[in-house]
Amino acid sequence: MKTHKYLFLLPFILLFASCGVYRTQMVDIPLMGEKGELQLSGSFSSLLHDPAVSATATYAVTDHMAVQGYFLSSRVRTTDAFPFNVQGAIGYYTPVKNSRAIFELYAGVNAGWRNWEYSNILDGRNENFAYWADNGETVELYHTAIAQTQYYFLQANYGWCVNDRFEWGFALKGGIMNIYRDLYDDYISSSIIDENGFEQVYQVQTLTTYNVFDSRRLIEPQIFFRWGKNHIKYHFQMGCSLFDQRPSIIDIDPISMGFGISYRF
């Protein structure tokens, strides 16, 4: 069988192969039409380590102004934590003359919180722990990290309502992300094989804390397809995050995607 016949699997491979502290936010691209419209949508993405659900609500306050709220939550199985992102935005929308296209421009802020655990093995080359590495001991330092992000952005949406059953379009989001990370050294675990061949494990609590700050500029192109009839439509959305310089204090998922459903009142 030829290779190109497997290309349809690519979106699913990417969907299940992402795992990071920050991912592109799959906020609904609503394409509002008139005052009083309310669009609610929900999406699901199952990443390798942390399945996530998100919800977006957009309301047209006037014939050209809309407000939007967004929430994402996921589960990090290794820490039993529930990271989340919240976003609020206000925007301008207008139909494009002599076409079925709609243009939107939103400004807002996205705030996120994550925590995770990891460890690293130490040896005698680290003078602070040299005494642990004597006599062939294995020394492991366990950490807990907490990261917070504040993302101030502008987002331009452009889409086409091809007919009553199909819509598609794209968006370009960009701004500045401030990243705050607190790192806690929880405890040191040391193990050694004694003269009888048994492993002896020792743990020592520590209270060391490190605070780190970083700020990056980024742009996030996205594309979406929405299909269905009447008030209910299904959607597929995909985007990526492009930083001016990759952040050094958190991990990034450069590509994200989601499937969902929306309802327009």
Coordinates of C-alpha atoms in Angstrom, one line a residue, residues 22-25 151 171-177 216-222 239-247 252-256:
Y22 CA 1.4 25.2 27.3
R23 CA -0.6 24.3 24.2
T24 CA -2.3 26.4 21.6
Q25 CA -5.7 27.4 22.9
Y151 CA -1.1 36.1 27.6
A171 CA -7.6 33.1 12.6
L172 CA -4.3 34.8 13.5
K173 CA -3.7 35.4 17.2
G174 CA -0.7 37.2 18.6
G175 CA 0.7 39.0 21.6
I176 CA 3.0 38.8 24.6
M177 CA 3.1 35.9 27.1
R216 CA 7.9 35.9 25.0
R217 CA 6.2 37.2 21.9
L218 CA 4.2 34.7 19.8
I219 CA 1.7 34.3 17.0
E220 CA -0.8 31.5 16.6
P221 CA -2.4 30.7 13.2
Q222 CA -5.5 28.5 13.3
G239 CA -3.5 25.6 15.3
C240 CA 0.1 26.1 16.3
S241 CA 2.2 28.4 18.5
L242 CA 5.2 30.2 17.0
F243 CA 7.4 31.9 19.6
D244 CA 10.1 34.5 18.8
Q245 CA 12.3 32.4 21.0
R246 CA 11.2 29.1 22.6
P247 CA 10.6 29.5 26.4
I252 CA 5.5 23.9 24.7
D253 CA 3.1 21.8 22.5
P254 CA 3.7 23.5 19.1
I255 CA 0.6 21.9 17.5
S256 CA -2.9 21.4 19.0

